[in-house]
GROMACS .gro file of N, CA and C in nm:
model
  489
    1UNK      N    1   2.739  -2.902  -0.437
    1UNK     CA    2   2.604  -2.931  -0.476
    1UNK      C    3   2.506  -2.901  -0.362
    2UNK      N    4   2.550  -2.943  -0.239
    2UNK     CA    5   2.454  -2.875  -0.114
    2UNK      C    6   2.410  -2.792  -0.122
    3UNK      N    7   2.540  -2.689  -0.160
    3UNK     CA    8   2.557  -2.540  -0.065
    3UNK      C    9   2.459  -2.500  -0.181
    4UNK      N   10   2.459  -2.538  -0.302
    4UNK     CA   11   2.319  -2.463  -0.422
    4UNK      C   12   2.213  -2.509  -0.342
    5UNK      N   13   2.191  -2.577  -0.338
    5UNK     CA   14   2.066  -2.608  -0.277
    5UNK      C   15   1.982  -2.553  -0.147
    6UNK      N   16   2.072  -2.522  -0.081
    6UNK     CA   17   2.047  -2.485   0.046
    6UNK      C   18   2.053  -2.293  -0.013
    7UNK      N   19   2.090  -2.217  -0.112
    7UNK     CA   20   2.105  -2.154  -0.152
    7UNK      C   21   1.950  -2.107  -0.223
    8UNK      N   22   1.951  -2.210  -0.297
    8UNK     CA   23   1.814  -2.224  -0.385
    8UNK      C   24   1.684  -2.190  -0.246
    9UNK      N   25   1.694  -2.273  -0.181
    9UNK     CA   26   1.561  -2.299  -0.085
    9UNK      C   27   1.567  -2.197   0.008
   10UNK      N   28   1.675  -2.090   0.023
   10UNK     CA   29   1.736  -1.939   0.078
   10UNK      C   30   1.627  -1.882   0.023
   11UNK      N   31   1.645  -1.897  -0.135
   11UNK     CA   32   1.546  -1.777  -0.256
   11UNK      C   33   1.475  -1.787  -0.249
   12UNK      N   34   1.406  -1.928  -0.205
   12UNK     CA   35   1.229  -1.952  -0.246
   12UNK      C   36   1.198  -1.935  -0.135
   13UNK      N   37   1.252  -1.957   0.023
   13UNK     CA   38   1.197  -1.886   0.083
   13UNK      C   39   1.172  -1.761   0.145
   14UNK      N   40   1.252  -1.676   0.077
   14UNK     CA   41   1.261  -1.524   0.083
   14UNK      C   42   1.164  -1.483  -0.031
   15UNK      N   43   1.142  -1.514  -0.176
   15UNK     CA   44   1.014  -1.466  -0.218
   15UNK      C   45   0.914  -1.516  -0.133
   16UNK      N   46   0.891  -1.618  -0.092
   16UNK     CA   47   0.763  -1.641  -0.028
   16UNK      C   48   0.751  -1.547   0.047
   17UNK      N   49   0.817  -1.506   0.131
   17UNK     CA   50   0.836  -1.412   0.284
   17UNK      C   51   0.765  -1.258   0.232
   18UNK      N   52   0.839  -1.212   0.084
   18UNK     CA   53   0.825  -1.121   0.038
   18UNK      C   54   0.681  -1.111  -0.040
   19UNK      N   55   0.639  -1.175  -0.054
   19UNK     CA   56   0.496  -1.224  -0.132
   19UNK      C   57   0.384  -1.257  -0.033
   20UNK      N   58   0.405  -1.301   0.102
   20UNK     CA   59   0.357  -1.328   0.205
   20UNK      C   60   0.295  -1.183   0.272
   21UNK      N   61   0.373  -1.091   0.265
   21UNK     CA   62   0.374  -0.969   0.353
   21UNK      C   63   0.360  -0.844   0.242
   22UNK      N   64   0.208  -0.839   0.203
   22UNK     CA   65   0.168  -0.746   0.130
   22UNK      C   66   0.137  -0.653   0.175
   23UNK      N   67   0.182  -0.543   0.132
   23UNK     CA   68   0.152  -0.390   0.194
   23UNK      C   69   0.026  -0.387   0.173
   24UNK      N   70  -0.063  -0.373   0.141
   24UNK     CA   71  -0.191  -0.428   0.129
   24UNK      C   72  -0.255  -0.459   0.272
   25UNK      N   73  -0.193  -0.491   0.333
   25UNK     CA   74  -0.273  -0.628   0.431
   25UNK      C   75  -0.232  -0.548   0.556
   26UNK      N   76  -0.345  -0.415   0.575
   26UNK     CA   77  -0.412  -0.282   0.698
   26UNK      C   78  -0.422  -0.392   0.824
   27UNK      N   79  -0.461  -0.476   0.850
   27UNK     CA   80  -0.478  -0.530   0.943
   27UNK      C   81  -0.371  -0.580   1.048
   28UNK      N   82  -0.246  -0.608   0.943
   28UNK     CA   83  -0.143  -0.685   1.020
   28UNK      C   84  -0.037  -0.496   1.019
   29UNK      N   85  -0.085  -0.398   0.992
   29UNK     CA   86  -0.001  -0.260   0.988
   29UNK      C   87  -0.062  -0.190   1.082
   30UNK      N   88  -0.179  -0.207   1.160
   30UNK     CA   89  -0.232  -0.187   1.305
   30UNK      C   90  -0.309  -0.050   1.226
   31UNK      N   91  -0.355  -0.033   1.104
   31UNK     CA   92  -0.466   0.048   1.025
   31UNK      C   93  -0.558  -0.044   0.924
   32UNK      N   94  -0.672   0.004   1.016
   32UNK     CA   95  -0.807  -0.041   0.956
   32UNK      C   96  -0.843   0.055   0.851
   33UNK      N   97  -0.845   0.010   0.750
   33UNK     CA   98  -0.926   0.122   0.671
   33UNK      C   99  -1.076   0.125   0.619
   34UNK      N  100  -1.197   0.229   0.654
   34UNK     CA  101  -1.302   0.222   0.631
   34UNK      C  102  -1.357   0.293   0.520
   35UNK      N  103  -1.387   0.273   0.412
   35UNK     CA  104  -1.421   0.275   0.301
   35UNK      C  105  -1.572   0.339   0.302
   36UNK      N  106  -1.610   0.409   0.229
   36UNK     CA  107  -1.785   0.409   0.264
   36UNK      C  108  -1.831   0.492   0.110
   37UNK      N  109  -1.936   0.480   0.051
   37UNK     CA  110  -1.964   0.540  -0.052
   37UNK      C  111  -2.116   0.587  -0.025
   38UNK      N  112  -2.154   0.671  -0.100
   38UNK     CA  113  -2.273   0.750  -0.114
   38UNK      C  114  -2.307   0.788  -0.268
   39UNK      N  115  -2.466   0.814  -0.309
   39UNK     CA  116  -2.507   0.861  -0.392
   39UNK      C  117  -2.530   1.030  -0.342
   40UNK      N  118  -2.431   1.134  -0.390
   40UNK     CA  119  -2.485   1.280  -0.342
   40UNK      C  120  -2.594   1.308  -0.406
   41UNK      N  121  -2.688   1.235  -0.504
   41UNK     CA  122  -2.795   1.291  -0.559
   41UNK      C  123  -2.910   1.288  -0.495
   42UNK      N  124  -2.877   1.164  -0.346
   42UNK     CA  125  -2.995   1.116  -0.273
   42UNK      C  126  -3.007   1.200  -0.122
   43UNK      N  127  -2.915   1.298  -0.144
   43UNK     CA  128  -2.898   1.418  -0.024
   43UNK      C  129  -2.994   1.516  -0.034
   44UNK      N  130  -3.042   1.564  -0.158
   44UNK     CA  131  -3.153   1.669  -0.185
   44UNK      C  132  -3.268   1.610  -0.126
   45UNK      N  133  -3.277   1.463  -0.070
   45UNK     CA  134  -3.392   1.402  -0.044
   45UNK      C  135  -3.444   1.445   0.084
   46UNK      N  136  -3.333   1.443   0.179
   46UNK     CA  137  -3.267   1.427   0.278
   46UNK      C  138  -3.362   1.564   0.369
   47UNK      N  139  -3.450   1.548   0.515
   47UNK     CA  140  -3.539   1.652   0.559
   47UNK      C  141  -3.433   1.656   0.661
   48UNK      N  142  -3.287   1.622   0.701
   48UNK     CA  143  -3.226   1.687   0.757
   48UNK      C  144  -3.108   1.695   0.713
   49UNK      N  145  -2.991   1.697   0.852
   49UNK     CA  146  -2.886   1.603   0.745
   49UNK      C  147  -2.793   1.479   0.789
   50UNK      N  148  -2.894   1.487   0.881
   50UNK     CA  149  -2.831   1.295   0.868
   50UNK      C  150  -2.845   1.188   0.709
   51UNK      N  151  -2.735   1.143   0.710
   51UNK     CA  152  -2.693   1.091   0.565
   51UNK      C  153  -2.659   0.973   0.578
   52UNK      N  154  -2.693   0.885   0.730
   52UNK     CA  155  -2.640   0.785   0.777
   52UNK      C  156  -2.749   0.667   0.691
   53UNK      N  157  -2.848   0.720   0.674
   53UNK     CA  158  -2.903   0.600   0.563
   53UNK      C  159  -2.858   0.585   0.481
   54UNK      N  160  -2.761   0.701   0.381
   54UNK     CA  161  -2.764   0.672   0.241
   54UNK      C  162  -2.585   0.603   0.256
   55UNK      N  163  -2.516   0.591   0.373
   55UNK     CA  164  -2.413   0.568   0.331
   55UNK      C  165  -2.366   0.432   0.374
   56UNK      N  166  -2.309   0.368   0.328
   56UNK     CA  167  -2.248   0.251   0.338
   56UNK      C  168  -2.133   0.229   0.358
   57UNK      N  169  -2.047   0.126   0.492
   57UNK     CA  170  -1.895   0.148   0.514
   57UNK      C  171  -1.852   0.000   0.498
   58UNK      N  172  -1.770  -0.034   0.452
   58UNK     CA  173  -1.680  -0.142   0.428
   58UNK      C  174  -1.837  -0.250   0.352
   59UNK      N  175  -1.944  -0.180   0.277
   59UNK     CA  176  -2.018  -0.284   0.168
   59UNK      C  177  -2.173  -0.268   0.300
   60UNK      N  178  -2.104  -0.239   0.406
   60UNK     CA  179  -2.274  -0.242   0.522
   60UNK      C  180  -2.335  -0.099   0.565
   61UNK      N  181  -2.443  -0.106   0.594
   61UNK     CA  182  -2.530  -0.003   0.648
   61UNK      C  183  -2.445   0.064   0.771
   62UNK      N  184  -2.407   0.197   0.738
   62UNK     CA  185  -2.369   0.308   0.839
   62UNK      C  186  -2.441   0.292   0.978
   63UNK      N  187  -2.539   0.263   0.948
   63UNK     CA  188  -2.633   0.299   1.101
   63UNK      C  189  -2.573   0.172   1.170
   64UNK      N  190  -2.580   0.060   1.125
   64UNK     CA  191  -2.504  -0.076   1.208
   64UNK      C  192  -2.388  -0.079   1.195
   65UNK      N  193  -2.355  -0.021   1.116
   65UNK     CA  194  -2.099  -0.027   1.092
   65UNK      C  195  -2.078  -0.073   1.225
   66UNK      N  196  -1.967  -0.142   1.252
   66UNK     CA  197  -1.893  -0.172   1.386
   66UNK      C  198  -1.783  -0.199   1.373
   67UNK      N  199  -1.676  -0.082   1.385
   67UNK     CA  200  -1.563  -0.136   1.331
   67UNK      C  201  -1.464  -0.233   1.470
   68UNK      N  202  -1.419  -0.292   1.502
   68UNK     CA  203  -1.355  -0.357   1.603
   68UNK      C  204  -1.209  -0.349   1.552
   69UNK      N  205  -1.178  -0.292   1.679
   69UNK     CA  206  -1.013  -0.251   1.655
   69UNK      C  207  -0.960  -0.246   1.806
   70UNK      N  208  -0.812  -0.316   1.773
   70UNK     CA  209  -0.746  -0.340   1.929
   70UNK      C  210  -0.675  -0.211   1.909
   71UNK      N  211  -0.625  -0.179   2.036
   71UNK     CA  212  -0.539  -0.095   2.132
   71UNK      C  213  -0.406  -0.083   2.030
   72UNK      N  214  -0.447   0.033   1.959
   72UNK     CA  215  -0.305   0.083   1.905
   72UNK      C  216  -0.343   0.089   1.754
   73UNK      N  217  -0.445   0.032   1.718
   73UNK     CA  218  -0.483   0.041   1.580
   73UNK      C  219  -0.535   0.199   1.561
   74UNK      N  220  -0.531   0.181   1.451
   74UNK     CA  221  -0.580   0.353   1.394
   74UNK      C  222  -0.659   0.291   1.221
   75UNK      N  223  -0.777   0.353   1.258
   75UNK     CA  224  -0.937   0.364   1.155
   75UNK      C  225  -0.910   0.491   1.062
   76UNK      N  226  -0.866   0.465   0.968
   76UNK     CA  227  -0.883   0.576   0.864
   76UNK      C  228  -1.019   0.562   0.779
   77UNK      N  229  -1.110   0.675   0.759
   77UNK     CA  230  -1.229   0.678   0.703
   77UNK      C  231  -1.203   0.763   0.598
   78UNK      N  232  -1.314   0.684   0.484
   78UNK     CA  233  -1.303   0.780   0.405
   78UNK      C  234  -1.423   0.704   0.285
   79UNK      N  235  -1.526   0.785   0.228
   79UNK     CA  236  -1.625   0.814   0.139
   79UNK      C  237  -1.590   0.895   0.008
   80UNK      N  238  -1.651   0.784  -0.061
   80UNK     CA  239  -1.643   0.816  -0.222
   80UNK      C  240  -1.758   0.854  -0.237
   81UNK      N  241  -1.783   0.931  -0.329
   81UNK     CA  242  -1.893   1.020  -0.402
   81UNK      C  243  -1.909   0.922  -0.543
   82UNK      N  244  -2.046   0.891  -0.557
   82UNK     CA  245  -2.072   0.859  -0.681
   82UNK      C  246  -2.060   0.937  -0.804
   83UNK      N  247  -2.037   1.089  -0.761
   83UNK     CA  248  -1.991   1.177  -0.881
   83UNK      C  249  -1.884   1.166  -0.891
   84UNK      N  250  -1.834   1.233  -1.014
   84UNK     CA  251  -1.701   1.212  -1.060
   84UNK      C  252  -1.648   1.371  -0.977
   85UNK      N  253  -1.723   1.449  -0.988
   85UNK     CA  254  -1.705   1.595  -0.984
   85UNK      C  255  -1.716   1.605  -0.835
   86UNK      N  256  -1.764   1.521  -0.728
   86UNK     CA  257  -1.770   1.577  -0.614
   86UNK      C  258  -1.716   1.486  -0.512
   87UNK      N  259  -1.642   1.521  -0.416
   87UNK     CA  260  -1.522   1.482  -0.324
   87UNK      C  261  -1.631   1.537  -0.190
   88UNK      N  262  -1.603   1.404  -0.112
   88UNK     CA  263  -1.682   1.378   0.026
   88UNK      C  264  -1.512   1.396   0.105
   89UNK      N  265  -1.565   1.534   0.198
   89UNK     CA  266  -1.471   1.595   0.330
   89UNK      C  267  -1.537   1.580   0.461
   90UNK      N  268  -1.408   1.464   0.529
   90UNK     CA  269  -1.472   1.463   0.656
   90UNK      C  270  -1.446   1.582   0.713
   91UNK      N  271  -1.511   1.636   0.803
   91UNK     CA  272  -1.477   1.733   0.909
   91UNK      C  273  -1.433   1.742   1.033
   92UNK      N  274  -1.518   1.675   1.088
   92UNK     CA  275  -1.448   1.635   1.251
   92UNK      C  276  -1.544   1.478   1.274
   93UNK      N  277  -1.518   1.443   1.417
   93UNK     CA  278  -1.580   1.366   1.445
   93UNK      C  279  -1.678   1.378   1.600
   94UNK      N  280  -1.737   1.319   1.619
   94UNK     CA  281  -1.795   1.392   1.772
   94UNK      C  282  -1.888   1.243   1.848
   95UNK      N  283  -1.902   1.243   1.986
   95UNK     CA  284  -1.980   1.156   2.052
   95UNK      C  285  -2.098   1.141   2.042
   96UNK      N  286  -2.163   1.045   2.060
   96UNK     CA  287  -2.262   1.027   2.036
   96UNK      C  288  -2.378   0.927   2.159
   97UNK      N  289  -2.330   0.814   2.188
   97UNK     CA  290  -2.348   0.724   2.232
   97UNK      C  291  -2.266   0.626   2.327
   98UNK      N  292  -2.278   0.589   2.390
   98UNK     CA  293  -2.165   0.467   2.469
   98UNK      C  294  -2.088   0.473   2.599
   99UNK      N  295  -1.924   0.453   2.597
   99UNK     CA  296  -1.839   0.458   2.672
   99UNK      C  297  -1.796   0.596   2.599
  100UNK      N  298  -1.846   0.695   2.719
  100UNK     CA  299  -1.780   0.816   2.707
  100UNK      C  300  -1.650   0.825   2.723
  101UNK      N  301  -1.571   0.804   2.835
  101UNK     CA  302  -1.478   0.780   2.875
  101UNK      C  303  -1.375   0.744   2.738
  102UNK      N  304  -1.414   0.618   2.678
  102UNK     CA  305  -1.315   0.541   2.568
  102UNK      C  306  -1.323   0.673   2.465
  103UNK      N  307  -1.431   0.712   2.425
  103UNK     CA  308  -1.446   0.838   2.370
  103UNK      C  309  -1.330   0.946   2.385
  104UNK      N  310  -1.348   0.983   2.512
  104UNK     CA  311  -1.268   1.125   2.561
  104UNK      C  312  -1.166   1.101   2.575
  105UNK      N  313  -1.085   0.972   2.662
  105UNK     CA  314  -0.956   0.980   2.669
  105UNK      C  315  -0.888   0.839   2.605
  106UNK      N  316  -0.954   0.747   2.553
  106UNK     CA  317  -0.900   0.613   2.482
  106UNK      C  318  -0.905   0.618   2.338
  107UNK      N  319  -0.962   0.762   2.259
  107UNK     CA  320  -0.975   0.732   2.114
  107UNK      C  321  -0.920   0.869   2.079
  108UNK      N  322  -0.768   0.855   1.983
  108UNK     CA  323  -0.705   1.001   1.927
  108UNK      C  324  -0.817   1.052   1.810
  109UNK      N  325  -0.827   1.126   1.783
  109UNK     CA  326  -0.896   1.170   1.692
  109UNK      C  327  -0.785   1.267   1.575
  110UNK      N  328  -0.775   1.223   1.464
  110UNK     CA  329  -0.719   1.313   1.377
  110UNK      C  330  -0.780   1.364   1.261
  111UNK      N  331  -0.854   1.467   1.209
  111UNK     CA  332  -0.924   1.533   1.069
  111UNK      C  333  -0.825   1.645   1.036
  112UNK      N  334  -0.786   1.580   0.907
  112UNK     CA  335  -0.712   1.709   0.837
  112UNK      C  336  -0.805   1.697   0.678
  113UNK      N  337  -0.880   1.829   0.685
  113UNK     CA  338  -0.996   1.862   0.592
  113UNK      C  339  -0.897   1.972   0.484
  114UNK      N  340  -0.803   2.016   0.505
  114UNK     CA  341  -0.730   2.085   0.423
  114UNK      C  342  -0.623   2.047   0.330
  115UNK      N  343  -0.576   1.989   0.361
  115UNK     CA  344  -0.482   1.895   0.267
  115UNK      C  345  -0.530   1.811   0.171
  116UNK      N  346  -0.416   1.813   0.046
  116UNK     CA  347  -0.452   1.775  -0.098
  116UNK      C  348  -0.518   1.647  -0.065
  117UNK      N  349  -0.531   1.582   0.012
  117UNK     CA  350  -0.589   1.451   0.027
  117UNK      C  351  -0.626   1.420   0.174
  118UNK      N  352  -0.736   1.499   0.176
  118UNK     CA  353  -0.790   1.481   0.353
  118UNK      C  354  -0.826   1.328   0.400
  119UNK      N  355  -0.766   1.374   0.555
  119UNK     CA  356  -0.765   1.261   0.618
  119UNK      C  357  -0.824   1.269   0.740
  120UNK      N  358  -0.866   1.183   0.810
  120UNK     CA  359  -0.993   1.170   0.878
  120UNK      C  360  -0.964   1.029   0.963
  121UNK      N  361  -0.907   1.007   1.061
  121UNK     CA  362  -0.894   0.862   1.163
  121UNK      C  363  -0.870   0.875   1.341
  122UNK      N  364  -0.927   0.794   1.343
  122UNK     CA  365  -0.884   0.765   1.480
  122UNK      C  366  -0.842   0.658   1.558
  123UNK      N  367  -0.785   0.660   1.641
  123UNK     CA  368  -0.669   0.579   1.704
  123UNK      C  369  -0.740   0.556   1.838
  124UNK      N  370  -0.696   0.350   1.842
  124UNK     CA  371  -0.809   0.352   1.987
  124UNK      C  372  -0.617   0.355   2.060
  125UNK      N  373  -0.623   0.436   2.172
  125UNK     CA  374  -0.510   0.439   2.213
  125UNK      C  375  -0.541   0.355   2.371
  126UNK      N  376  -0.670   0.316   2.410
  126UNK     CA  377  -0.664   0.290   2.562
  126UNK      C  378  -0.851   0.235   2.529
  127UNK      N  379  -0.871   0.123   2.651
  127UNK     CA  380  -0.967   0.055   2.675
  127UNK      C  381  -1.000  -0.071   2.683
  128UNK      N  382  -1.094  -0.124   2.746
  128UNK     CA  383  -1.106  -0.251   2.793
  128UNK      C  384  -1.186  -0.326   2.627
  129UNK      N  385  -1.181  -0.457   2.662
  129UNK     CA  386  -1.198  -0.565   2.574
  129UNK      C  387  -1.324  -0.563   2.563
  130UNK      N  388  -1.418  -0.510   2.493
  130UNK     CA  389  -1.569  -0.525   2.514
  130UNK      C  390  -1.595  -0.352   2.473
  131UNK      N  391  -1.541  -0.279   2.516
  131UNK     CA  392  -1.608  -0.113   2.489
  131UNK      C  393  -1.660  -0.093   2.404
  132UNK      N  394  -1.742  -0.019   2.379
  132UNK     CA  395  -1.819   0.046   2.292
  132UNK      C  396  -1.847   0.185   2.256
  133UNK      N  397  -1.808   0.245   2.150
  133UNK     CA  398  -1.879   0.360   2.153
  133UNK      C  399  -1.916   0.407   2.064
  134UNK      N  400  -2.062   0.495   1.997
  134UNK     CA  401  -2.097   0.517   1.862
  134UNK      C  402  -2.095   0.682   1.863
  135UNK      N  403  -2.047   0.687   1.761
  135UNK     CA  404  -1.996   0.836   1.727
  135UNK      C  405  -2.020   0.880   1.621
  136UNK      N  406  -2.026   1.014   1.563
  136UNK     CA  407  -2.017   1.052   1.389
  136UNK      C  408  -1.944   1.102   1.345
  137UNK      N  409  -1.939   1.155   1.232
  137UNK     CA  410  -1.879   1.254   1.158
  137UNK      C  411  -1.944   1.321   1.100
  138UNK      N  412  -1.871   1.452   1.071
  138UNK     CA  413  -1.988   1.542   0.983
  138UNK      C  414  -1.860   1.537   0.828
  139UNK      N  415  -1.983   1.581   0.740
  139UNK     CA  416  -1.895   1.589   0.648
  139UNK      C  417  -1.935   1.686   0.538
  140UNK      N  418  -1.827   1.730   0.467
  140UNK     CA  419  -1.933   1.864   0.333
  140UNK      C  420  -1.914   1.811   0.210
  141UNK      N  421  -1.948   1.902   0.110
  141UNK     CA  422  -1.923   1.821  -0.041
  141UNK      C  423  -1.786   1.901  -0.064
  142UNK      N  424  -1.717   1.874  -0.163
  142UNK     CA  425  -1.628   1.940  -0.240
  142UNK      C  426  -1.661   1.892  -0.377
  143UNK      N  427  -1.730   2.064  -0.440
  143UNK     CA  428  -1.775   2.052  -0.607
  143UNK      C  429  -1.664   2.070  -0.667
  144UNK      N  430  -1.639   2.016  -0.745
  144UNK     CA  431  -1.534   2.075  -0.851
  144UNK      C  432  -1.416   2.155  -0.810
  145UNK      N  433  -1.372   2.151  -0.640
  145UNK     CA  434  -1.239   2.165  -0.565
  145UNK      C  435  -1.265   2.271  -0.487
  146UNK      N  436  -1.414   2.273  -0.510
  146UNK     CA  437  -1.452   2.416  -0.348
  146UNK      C  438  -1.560   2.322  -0.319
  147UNK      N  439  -1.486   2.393  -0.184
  147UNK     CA  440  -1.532   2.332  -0.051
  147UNK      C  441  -1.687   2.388   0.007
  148UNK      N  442  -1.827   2.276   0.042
  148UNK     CA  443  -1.909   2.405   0.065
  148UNK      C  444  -1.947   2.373   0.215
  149UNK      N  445  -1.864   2.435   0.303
  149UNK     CA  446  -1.916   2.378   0.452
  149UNK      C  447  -2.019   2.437   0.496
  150UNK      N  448  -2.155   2.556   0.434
  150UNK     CA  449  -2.240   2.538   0.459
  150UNK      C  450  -2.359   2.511   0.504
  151UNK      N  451  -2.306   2.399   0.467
  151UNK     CA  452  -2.398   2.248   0.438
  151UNK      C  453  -2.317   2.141   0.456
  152UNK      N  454  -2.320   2.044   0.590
  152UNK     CA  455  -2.304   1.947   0.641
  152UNK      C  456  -2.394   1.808   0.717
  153UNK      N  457  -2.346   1.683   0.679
  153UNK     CA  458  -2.464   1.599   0.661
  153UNK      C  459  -2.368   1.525   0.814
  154UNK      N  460  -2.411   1.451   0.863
  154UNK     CA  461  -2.371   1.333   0.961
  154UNK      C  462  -2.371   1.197   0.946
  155UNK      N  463  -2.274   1.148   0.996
  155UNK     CA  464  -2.293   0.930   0.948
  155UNK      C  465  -2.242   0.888   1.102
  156UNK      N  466  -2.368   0.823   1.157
  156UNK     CA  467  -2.294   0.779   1.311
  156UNK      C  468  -2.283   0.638   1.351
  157UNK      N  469  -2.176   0.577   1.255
  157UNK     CA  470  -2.099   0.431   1.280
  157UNK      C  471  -2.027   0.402   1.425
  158UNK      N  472  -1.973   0.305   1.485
  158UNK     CA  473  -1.943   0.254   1.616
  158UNK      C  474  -1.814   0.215   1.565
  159UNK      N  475  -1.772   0.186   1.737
  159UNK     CA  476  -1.632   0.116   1.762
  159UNK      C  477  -1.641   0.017   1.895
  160UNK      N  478  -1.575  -0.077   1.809
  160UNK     CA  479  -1.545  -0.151   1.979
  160UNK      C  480  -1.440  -0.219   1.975
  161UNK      N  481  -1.378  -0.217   2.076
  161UNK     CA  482  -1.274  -0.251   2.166
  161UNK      C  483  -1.263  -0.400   2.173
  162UNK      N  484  -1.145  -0.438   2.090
  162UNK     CA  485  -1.142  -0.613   2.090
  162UNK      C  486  -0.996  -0.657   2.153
  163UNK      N  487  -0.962  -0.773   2.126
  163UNK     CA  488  -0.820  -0.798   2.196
  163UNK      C  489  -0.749  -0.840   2.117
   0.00000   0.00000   0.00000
């Protein structure tokens, strides 16, 4: 009669364990993921192409974003198009502002704009507790599965360095 028991309370606490630890849950997998959406209809507006007003990352204003990420995490970005028909491609990313340094040699940079499902992140690999640095991306449309690099807009969100 123990050994069930002690058997039983084996199971329930192994679903818990398993129910506890949702793949889901970027934060405790050392990837942040940044989310950001746009209206492309509000780009024709646009007298350059900064696009950092119209876009929004994790629900906040691009121009203030701050994503805070420790040493070893990696920021995957990525923007939805309010069209159905048009797919937002990051391109690269570039400096802007800050700790150059954390920039140049503390943050990997990876954009793959060619693949069936482009990807776009960077990795703080090195830096102190406090850094800062604000940077952009450029990015093009993809209409209906062509690509028009063209024409490229900019969004210049931050990073800083937490513990």
């Amino acid at each position: 009669m123990k050994m069930k028991k002690i058997i039983r309370l084996f199971l329930v606490m192994t679903i818990i364990c398993f129910a506890s630890c949702n793949s889901s849950d970027d934060e405790l997998s050392g990837v942040l993921k940044v989310k950001g959406s746009i209206d492309v209809s509000e780009l024709t507006k646009l007298t350059s192409n900064d696009a950092t007003a119209l876009v929004s990352l994790n629900g906040e204003a691009a121009a203030t974003y701050t994503t805070e990420a420790s040493i070893g995490d990696e920021i995957s970005y990525e923007v939805i198009s309010t069209s159905s028909d048009v797919e937002i491609v990051i391109l690269d990313f570039f400096y802007t502002s800050g700790n150059r340094e954390l920039w140049e040699i503390g943050i990997e940079q990876t954009v793959d704009s060619q693949s069936s499902v482009s990807i776009a992140s960077l990795k703080v690999i090195n830096g102190l507790v406090g850094d800062e640095v604000k940077f952009g991306f450029t990015f093009a449309l993809k209409t209906n599965g062509i690509l028009d690099t063209t024409t490229t807009y900019i969004v210049d969100p931050k990073i800083r360095v937490r513990s």
